[in-house]
Tab-separated table of C-alpha atoms in Angstrom:
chain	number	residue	atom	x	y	z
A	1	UNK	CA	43.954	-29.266	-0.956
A	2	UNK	CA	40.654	-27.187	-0.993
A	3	UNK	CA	40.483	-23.636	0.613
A	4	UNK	CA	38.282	-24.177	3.765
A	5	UNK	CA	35.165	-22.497	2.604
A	6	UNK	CA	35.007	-25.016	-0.053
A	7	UNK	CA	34.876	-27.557	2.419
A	8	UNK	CA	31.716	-29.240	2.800
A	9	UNK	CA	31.650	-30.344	6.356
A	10	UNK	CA	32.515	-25.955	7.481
A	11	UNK	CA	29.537	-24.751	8.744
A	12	UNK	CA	28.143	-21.752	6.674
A	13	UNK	CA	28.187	-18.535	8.306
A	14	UNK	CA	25.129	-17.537	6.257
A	15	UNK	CA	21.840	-19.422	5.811
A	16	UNK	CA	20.502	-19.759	2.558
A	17	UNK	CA	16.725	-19.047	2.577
A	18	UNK	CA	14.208	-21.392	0.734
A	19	UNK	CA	11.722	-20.479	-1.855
A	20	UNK	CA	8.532	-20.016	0.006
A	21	UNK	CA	4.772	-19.582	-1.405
A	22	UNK	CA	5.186	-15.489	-1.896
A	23	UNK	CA	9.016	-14.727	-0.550
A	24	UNK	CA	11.903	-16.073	0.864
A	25	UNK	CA	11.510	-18.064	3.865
A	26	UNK	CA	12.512	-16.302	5.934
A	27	UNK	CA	12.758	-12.994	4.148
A	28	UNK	CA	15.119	-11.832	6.485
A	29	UNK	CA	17.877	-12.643	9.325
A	30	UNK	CA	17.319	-9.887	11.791
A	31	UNK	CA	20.120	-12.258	14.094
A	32	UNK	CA	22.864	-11.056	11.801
A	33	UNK	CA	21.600	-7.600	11.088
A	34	UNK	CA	19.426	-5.209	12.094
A	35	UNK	CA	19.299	-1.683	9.755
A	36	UNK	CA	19.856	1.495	11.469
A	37	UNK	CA	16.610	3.699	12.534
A	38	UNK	CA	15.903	6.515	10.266
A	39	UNK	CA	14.974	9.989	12.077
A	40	UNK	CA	13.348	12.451	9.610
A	41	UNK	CA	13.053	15.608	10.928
């Protein structure tokens, strides 16, 4: 048998992005994360 992320019909936990005119499409998942705000003092 085939481990379960091998399995076709699993959903993926992470989209893959396409190949648009400039960048990615999108160039970013802010759903899954969002970076940390950076105070300079």
């Amino acid at each position: 048998t085939k481990a379960e992320h091998l399995t076709a019909a699993q959903p993926s936990e992470f989209p893959v992005p396409a190949f648009g005119e400039h960048d990615l499409e999108p160039p970013a998942n802010r759903d899954l994360f969002q970076p940390p705000k950076i105070e300079r003092t």
